Amino acid sequence: MPSWTPTWGSFPPLLLDFWTERHLAVLTTLRPDGRPHSVPVGVALDHERECAWVISGGGSRKVRNLLDAGPEGGLVTATSVDGARWSSLEGVAVVRHDPASVARACERYAARYREPRPNPERVALQITVTRFVGQAALVEG
């Protein structure tokens, strides 16, 4: 399976297009007992901060899974599919509660999808991406 380790200044053009087009993703986190938990989310790249963001309600299962993983975060995978085109990003996600991180995540989400509805319980999942995998045409550029 083709993979690419991010160097944020030189994304393969087709991979960048794919991750900026409007596609939902399925985010997988690990429960404390090791079982996977997968849920649809919006994932937004942030080239300036060299990460990806997901917004969520603070009490969601995915947030609890990451908090249970400890302060260093937990392993995640987010996969998007568009017909025959697909890509996954893999990395480590941490839960951010601070207003600046939540605002940044909402800003990036709005740029890819739409302005998120108000949610006073919102948190941000900041993903340090370790690699992208996917369809050869996207990943190999």
mmCIF file with all atom_site columns, N, CA and C in Angstrom, residues 38-85:
data_model
loop_
_atom_site.group_PDB
_atom_site.id
_atom_site.type_symbol
_atom_site.label_atom_id
_atom_site.label_alt_id
_atom_site.label_comp_id
_atom_site.label_asym_id
_atom_site.label_entity_id
_atom_site.label_seq_id
_atom_site.pdbx_PDB_ins_code
_atom_site.Cartn_x
_atom_site.Cartn_y
_atom_site.Cartn_z
_atom_site.occupancy
_atom_site.B_iso_or_equiv
_atom_site.pdbx_formal_charge
_atom_site.auth_seq_id
_atom_site.auth_comp_id
_atom_site.auth_asym_id
_atom_site.auth_atom_id
_atom_site.pdbx_PDB_model_num
ATOM 1   N N  . SER A 1 38 ? -15.111 3.620  15.744 1.00 0.00 ? 38 SER A N  1
ATOM 2   C CA . SER A 1 38 ? -15.068 4.400  14.510 1.00 0.00 ? 38 SER A CA 1
ATOM 3   C C  . SER A 1 38 ? -16.326 5.237  14.378 1.00 0.00 ? 38 SER A C  1
ATOM 4   N N  . VAL A 1 39 ? -16.138 6.489  13.938 1.00 0.00 ? 39 VAL A N  1
ATOM 5   C CA . VAL A 1 39 ? -17.250 7.420  13.845 1.00 0.00 ? 39 VAL A CA 1
ATOM 6   C C  . VAL A 1 39 ? -16.985 8.429  12.723 1.00 0.00 ? 39 VAL A C  1
ATOM 7   N N  . PRO A 1 40 ? -18.038 8.859  11.991 1.00 0.00 ? 40 PRO A N  1
ATOM 8   C CA . PRO A 1 40 ? -17.833 9.860  10.943 1.00 0.00 ? 40 PRO A CA 1
ATOM 9   C C  . PRO A 1 40 ? -17.509 11.231 11.532 1.00 0.00 ? 40 PRO A C  1
ATOM 10  N N  . VAL A 1 41 ? -16.552 11.905 10.906 1.00 0.00 ? 41 VAL A N  1
ATOM 11  C CA . VAL A 1 41 ? -16.115 13.233 11.358 1.00 0.00 ? 41 VAL A CA 1
ATOM 12  C C  . VAL A 1 41 ? -15.686 14.056 10.150 1.00 0.00 ? 41 VAL A C  1
ATOM 13  N N  . GLY A 1 42 ? -15.494 15.339 10.383 1.00 0.00 ? 42 GLY A N  1
ATOM 14  C CA . GLY A 1 42 ? -14.801 16.197 9.438  1.00 0.00 ? 42 GLY A CA 1
ATOM 15  C C  . GLY A 1 42 ? -13.362 16.340 9.898  1.00 0.00 ? 42 GLY A C  1
ATOM 16  N N  . VAL A 1 43 ? -12.425 16.230 8.972  1.00 0.00 ? 43 VAL A N  1
ATOM 17  C CA . VAL A 1 43 ? -10.999 16.372 9.273  1.00 0.00 ? 43 VAL A CA 1
ATOM 18  C C  . VAL A 1 43 ? -10.463 17.524 8.439  1.00 0.00 ? 43 VAL A C  1
ATOM 19  N N  . ALA A 1 44 ? -9.791  18.452 9.092  1.00 0.00 ? 44 ALA A N  1
ATOM 20  C CA . ALA A 1 44 ? -9.252  19.615 8.388  1.00 0.00 ? 44 ALA A CA 1
ATOM 21  C C  . ALA A 1 44 ? -7.752  19.716 8.605  1.00 0.00 ? 44 ALA A C  1
ATOM 22  N N  . LEU A 1 45 ? -7.015  19.801 7.504  1.00 0.00 ? 45 LEU A N  1
ATOM 23  C CA . LEU A 1 45 ? -5.564  19.969 7.599  1.00 0.00 ? 45 LEU A CA 1
ATOM 24  C C  . LEU A 1 45 ? -5.223  21.403 7.984  1.00 0.00 ? 45 LEU A C  1
ATOM 25  N N  . ASP A 1 46 ? -4.103  21.549 8.646  1.00 0.00 ? 46 ASP A N  1
ATOM 26  C CA . ASP A 1 46 ? -3.605  22.865 9.040  1.00 0.00 ? 46 ASP A CA 1
ATOM 27  C C  . ASP A 1 46 ? -2.112  22.897 8.707  1.00 0.00 ? 46 ASP A C  1
ATOM 28  N N  . HIS A 1 47 ? -1.799  23.419 7.511  1.00 0.00 ? 47 HIS A N  1
ATOM 29  C CA . HIS A 1 47 ? -0.404  23.446 7.066  1.00 0.00 ? 47 HIS A CA 1
ATOM 30  C C  . HIS A 1 47 ? 0.456   24.340 7.946  1.00 0.00 ? 47 HIS A C  1
ATOM 31  N N  . GLU A 1 48 ? -0.111  25.438 8.409  1.00 0.00 ? 48 GLU A N  1
ATOM 32  C CA . GLU A 1 48 ? 0.660   26.366 9.240  1.00 0.00 ? 48 GLU A CA 1
ATOM 33  C C  . GLU A 1 48 ? 1.129   25.708 10.531 1.00 0.00 ? 48 GLU A C  1
ATOM 34  N N  . ARG A 1 49 ? 0.263   24.910 11.138 1.00 0.00 ? 49 ARG A N  1
ATOM 35  C CA . ARG A 1 49 ? 0.606   24.237 12.405 1.00 0.00 ? 49 ARG A CA 1
ATOM 36  C C  . ARG A 1 49 ? 1.054   22.794 12.201 1.00 0.00 ? 49 ARG A C  1
ATOM 37  N N  . GLU A 1 50 ? 1.078   22.346 10.947 1.00 0.00 ? 50 GLU A N  1
ATOM 38  C CA . GLU A 1 50 ? 1.526   21.000 10.587 1.00 0.00 ? 50 GLU A CA 1
ATOM 39  C C  . GLU A 1 50 ? 0.791   19.911 11.371 1.00 0.00 ? 50 GLU A C  1
ATOM 40  N N  . CYS A 1 51 ? -0.543  19.954 11.266 1.00 0.00 ? 51 CYS A N  1
ATOM 41  C CA . CYS A 1 51 ? -1.372  18.978 11.956 1.00 0.00 ? 51 CYS A CA 1
ATOM 42  C C  . CYS A 1 51 ? -2.712  18.878 11.234 1.00 0.00 ? 51 CYS A C  1
ATOM 43  N N  . ALA A 1 52 ? -3.581  18.060 11.770 1.00 0.00 ? 52 ALA A N  1
ATOM 44  C CA . ALA A 1 52 ? -4.967  17.980 11.320 1.00 0.00 ? 52 ALA A CA 1
ATOM 45  C C  . ALA A 1 52 ? -5.849  18.184 12.542 1.00 0.00 ? 52 ALA A C  1
ATOM 46  N N  . TRP A 1 53 ? -7.059  18.676 12.313 1.00 0.00 ? 53 TRP A N  1
ATOM 47  C CA . TRP A 1 53 ? -8.001  18.964 13.400 1.00 0.00 ? 53 TRP A CA 1
ATOM 48  C C  . TRP A 1 53 ? -9.323  18.227 13.181 1.00 0.00 ? 53 TRP A C  1
ATOM 49  N N  . VAL A 1 54 ? -9.932  17.834 14.281 1.00 0.00 ? 54 VAL A N  1
ATOM 50  C CA . VAL A 1 54 ? -11.302 17.325 14.329 1.00 0.00 ? 54 VAL A CA 1
ATOM 51  C C  . VAL A 1 54 ? -11.972 18.053 15.483 1.00 0.00 ? 54 VAL A C  1
ATOM 52  N N  . ILE A 1 55 ? -13.215 18.494 15.279 1.00 0.00 ? 55 ILE A N  1
ATOM 53  C CA . ILE A 1 55 ? -13.960 19.099 16.390 1.00 0.00 ? 55 ILE A CA 1
ATOM 54  C C  . ILE A 1 55 ? -14.962 18.081 16.917 1.00 0.00 ? 55 ILE A C  1
ATOM 55  N N  . SER A 1 56 ? -15.279 18.194 18.206 1.00 0.00 ? 56 SER A N  1
ATOM 56  C CA . SER A 1 56 ? -16.140 17.197 18.832 1.00 0.00 ? 56 SER A CA 1
ATOM 57  C C  . SER A 1 56 ? -16.751 17.752 20.108 1.00 0.00 ? 56 SER A C  1
ATOM 58  N N  . GLY A 1 57 ? -17.838 17.148 20.530 1.00 0.00 ? 57 GLY A N  1
ATOM 59  C CA . GLY A 1 57 ? -18.377 17.413 21.854 1.00 0.00 ? 57 GLY A CA 1
ATOM 60  C C  . GLY A 1 57 ? -17.460 16.788 22.897 1.00 0.00 ? 57 GLY A C  1
ATOM 61  N N  . GLY A 1 58 ? -17.274 17.468 24.002 1.00 0.00 ? 58 GLY A N  1
ATOM 62  C CA . GLY A 1 58 ? -16.325 17.022 25.018 1.00 0.00 ? 58 GLY A CA 1
ATOM 63  C C  . GLY A 1 58 ? -16.639 15.682 25.656 1.00 0.00 ? 58 GLY A C  1
ATOM 64  N N  . GLY A 1 59 ? -17.888 15.248 25.632 1.00 0.00 ? 59 GLY A N  1
ATOM 65  C CA . GLY A 1 59 ? -18.258 13.984 26.270 1.00 0.00 ? 59 GLY A CA 1
ATOM 66  C C  . GLY A 1 59 ? -18.343 12.806 25.326 1.00 0.00 ? 59 GLY A C  1
ATOM 67  N N  . SER A 1 60 ? -17.918 12.969 24.085 1.00 0.00 ? 60 SER A N  1
ATOM 68  C CA . SER A 1 60 ? -18.061 11.894 23.104 1.00 0.00 ? 60 SER A CA 1
ATOM 69  C C  . SER A 1 60 ? -17.142 10.716 23.428 1.00 0.00 ? 60 SER A C  1
ATOM 70  N N  . ARG A 1 61 ? -17.480 9.568  22.898 1.00 0.00 ? 61 ARG A N  1
ATOM 71  C CA . ARG A 1 61 ? -16.668 8.354  23.108 1.00 0.00 ? 61 ARG A CA 1
ATOM 72  C C  . ARG A 1 61 ? -15.251 8.551  22.570 1.00 0.00 ? 61 ARG A C  1
ATOM 73  N N  . LYS A 1 62 ? -15.109 9.179  21.398 1.00 0.00 ? 62 LYS A N  1
ATOM 74  C CA . LYS A 1 62 ? -13.767 9.359  20.828 1.00 0.00 ? 62 LYS A CA 1
ATOM 75  C C  . LYS A 1 62 ? -12.910 10.224 21.733 1.00 0.00 ? 62 LYS A C  1
ATOM 76  N N  . VAL A 1 63 ? -13.505 11.253 22.325 1.00 0.00 ? 63 VAL A N  1
ATOM 77  C CA . VAL A 1 63 ? -12.760 12.119 23.246 1.00 0.00 ? 63 VAL A CA 1
ATOM 78  C C  . VAL A 1 63 ? -12.383 11.340 24.499 1.00 0.00 ? 63 VAL A C  1
ATOM 79  N N  . ARG A 1 64 ? -13.309 10.586 25.048 1.00 0.00 ? 64 ARG A N  1
ATOM 80  C CA . ARG A 1 64 ? -13.003 9.788  26.240 1.00 0.00 ? 64 ARG A CA 1
ATOM 81  C C  . ARG A 1 64 ? -11.905 8.767  25.955 1.00 0.00 ? 64 ARG A C  1
ATOM 82  N N  . ASN A 1 65 ? -11.937 8.168  24.752 1.00 0.00 ? 65 ASN A N  1
ATOM 83  C CA . ASN A 1 65 ? -10.885 7.218  24.392 1.00 0.00 ? 65 ASN A CA 1
ATOM 84  C C  . ASN A 1 65 ? -9.519  7.886  24.398 1.00 0.00 ? 65 ASN A C  1
ATOM 85  N N  . LEU A 1 66 ? -9.439  9.081  23.828 1.00 0.00 ? 66 LEU A N  1
ATOM 86  C CA . LEU A 1 66 ? -8.149  9.783  23.772 1.00 0.00 ? 66 LEU A CA 1
ATOM 87  C C  . LEU A 1 66 ? -7.706  10.235 25.162 1.00 0.00 ? 66 LEU A C  1
ATOM 88  N N  . LEU A 1 67 ? -8.637  10.702 25.975 1.00 0.00 ? 67 LEU A N  1
ATOM 89  C CA . LEU A 1 67 ? -8.278  11.093 27.341 1.00 0.00 ? 67 LEU A CA 1
ATOM 90  C C  . LEU A 1 67 ? -7.809  9.892  28.144 1.00 0.00 ? 67 LEU A C  1
ATOM 91  N N  . ASP A 1 68 ? -8.462  8.739  27.939 1.00 0.00 ? 68 ASP A N  1
ATOM 92  C CA . ASP A 1 68 ? -8.052  7.519  28.637 1.00 0.00 ? 68 ASP A CA 1
ATOM 93  C C  . ASP A 1 68 ? -6.665  7.056  28.202 1.00 0.00 ? 68 ASP A C  1
ATOM 94  N N  . ALA A 1 69 ? -6.250  7.425  26.989 1.00 0.00 ? 69 ALA A N  1
ATOM 95  C CA . ALA A 1 69 ? -4.929  7.031  26.486 1.00 0.00 ? 69 ALA A CA 1
ATOM 96  C C  . ALA A 1 69 ? -3.803  7.761  27.212 1.00 0.00 ? 69 ALA A C  1
ATOM 97  N N  . GLY A 1 70 ? -4.125  8.874  27.868 1.00 0.00 ? 70 GLY A N  1
ATOM 98  C CA . GLY A 1 70 ? -3.118  9.613  28.622 1.00 0.00 ? 70 GLY A CA 1
ATOM 99  C C  . GLY A 1 70 ? -2.800  10.952 27.998 1.00 0.00 ? 70 GLY A C  1
ATOM 100 N N  . PRO A 1 71 ? -1.987  11.748 28.682 1.00 0.00 ? 71 PRO A N  1
ATOM 101 C CA . PRO A 1 71 ? -1.713  13.117 28.237 1.00 0.00 ? 71 PRO A CA 1
ATOM 102 C C  . PRO A 1 71 ? -0.954  13.204 26.914 1.00 0.00 ? 71 PRO A C  1
ATOM 103 N N  . GLU A 1 72 ? -0.295  12.125 26.527 1.00 0.00 ? 72 GLU A N  1
ATOM 104 C CA . GLU A 1 72 ? 0.447   12.134 25.259 1.00 0.00 ? 72 GLU A CA 1
ATOM 105 C C  . GLU A 1 72 ? -0.443  11.813 24.080 1.00 0.00 ? 72 GLU A C  1
ATOM 106 N N  . GLY A 1 73 ? -1.714  11.488 24.344 1.00 0.00 ? 73 GLY A N  1
ATOM 107 C CA . GLY A 1 73 ? -2.664  11.217 23.273 1.00 0.00 ? 73 GLY A CA 1
ATOM 108 C C  . GLY A 1 73 ? -2.756  9.753  22.908 1.00 0.00 ? 73 GLY A C  1
ATOM 109 N N  . GLY A 1 74 ? -3.555  9.503  21.897 1.00 0.00 ? 74 GLY A N  1
ATOM 110 C CA . GLY A 1 74 ? -3.787  8.137  21.452 1.00 0.00 ? 74 GLY A CA 1
ATOM 111 C C  . GLY A 1 74 ? -3.672  8.022  19.949 1.00 0.00 ? 74 GLY A C  1
ATOM 112 N N  . LEU A 1 75 ? -3.433  6.799  19.499 1.00 0.00 ? 75 LEU A N  1
ATOM 113 C CA . LEU A 1 75 ? -3.329  6.533  18.073 1.00 0.00 ? 75 LEU A CA 1
ATOM 114 C C  . LEU A 1 75 ? -4.683  6.692  17.402 1.00 0.00 ? 75 LEU A C  1
ATOM 115 N N  . VAL A 1 76 ? -4.679  7.279  16.212 1.00 0.00 ? 76 VAL A N  1
ATOM 116 C CA . VAL A 1 76 ? -5.899  7.456  15.430 1.00 0.00 ? 76 VAL A CA 1
ATOM 117 C C  . VAL A 1 76 ? -5.604  7.189  13.957 1.00 0.00 ? 76 VAL A C  1
ATOM 118 N N  . THR A 1 77 ? -6.658  6.866  13.252 1.00 0.00 ? 77 THR A N  1
ATOM 119 C CA . THR A 1 77 ? -6.654  6.811  11.799 1.00 0.00 ? 77 THR A CA 1
ATOM 120 C C  . THR A 1 77 ? -7.929  7.486  11.327 1.00 0.00 ? 77 THR A C  1
ATOM 121 N N  . ALA A 1 78 ? -7.826  8.297  10.279 1.00 0.00 ? 78 ALA A N  1
ATOM 122 C CA . ALA A 1 78 ? -8.994  8.906  9.648  1.00 0.00 ? 78 ALA A CA 1
ATOM 123 C C  . ALA A 1 78 ? -8.952  8.550  8.172  1.00 0.00 ? 78 ALA A C  1
ATOM 124 N N  . THR A 1 79 ? -10.040 7.971  7.674  1.00 0.00 ? 79 THR A N  1
ATOM 125 C CA . THR A 1 79 ? -10.101 7.511  6.288  1.00 0.00 ? 79 THR A CA 1
ATOM 126 C C  . THR A 1 79 ? -11.239 8.206  5.567  1.00 0.00 ? 79 THR A C  1
ATOM 127 N N  . SER A 1 80 ? -10.924 8.721  4.374  1.00 0.00 ? 80 SER A N  1
ATOM 128 C CA . SER A 1 80 ? -11.929 9.318  3.493  1.00 0.00 ? 80 SER A CA 1
ATOM 129 C C  . SER A 1 80 ? -11.972 8.528  2.198  1.00 0.00 ? 80 SER A C  1
ATOM 130 N N  . VAL A 1 81 ? -13.186 8.390  1.657  1.00 0.00 ? 81 VAL A N  1
ATOM 131 C CA . VAL A 1 81 ? -13.402 7.658  0.412  1.00 0.00 ? 81 VAL A CA 1
ATOM 132 C C  . VAL A 1 81 ? -14.260 8.517  -0.504 1.00 0.00 ? 81 VAL A C  1
ATOM 133 N N  . ASP A 1 82 ? -13.864 8.574  -1.774 1.00 0.00 ? 82 ASP A N  1
ATOM 134 C CA . ASP A 1 82 ? -14.653 9.253  -2.800 1.00 0.00 ? 82 ASP A CA 1
ATOM 135 C C  . ASP A 1 82 ? -14.599 8.389  -4.053 1.00 0.00 ? 82 ASP A C  1
ATOM 136 N N  . GLY A 1 83 ? -15.589 7.512  -4.203 1.00 0.00 ? 83 GLY A N  1
ATOM 137 C CA . GLY A 1 83 ? -15.565 6.570  -5.316 1.00 0.00 ? 83 GLY A CA 1
ATOM 138 C C  . GLY A 1 83 ? -14.362 5.658  -5.182 1.00 0.00 ? 83 GLY A C  1
ATOM 139 N N  . ALA A 1 84 ? -13.534 5.607  -6.228 1.00 0.00 ? 84 ALA A N  1
ATOM 140 C CA . ALA A 1 84 ? -12.336 4.773  -6.197 1.00 0.00 ? 84 ALA A CA 1
ATOM 141 C C  . ALA A 1 84 ? -11.170 5.466  -5.504 1.00 0.00 ? 84 ALA A C  1
ATOM 142 N N  . ARG A 1 85 ? -11.304 6.769  -5.241 1.00 0.00 ? 85 ARG A N  1
ATOM 143 C CA . ARG A 1 85 ? -10.224 7.496  -4.565 1.00 0.00 ? 85 ARG A CA 1
ATOM 144 C C  . ARG A 1 85 ? -10.392 7.349  -3.051 1.00 0.00 ? 85 ARG A C  1
#
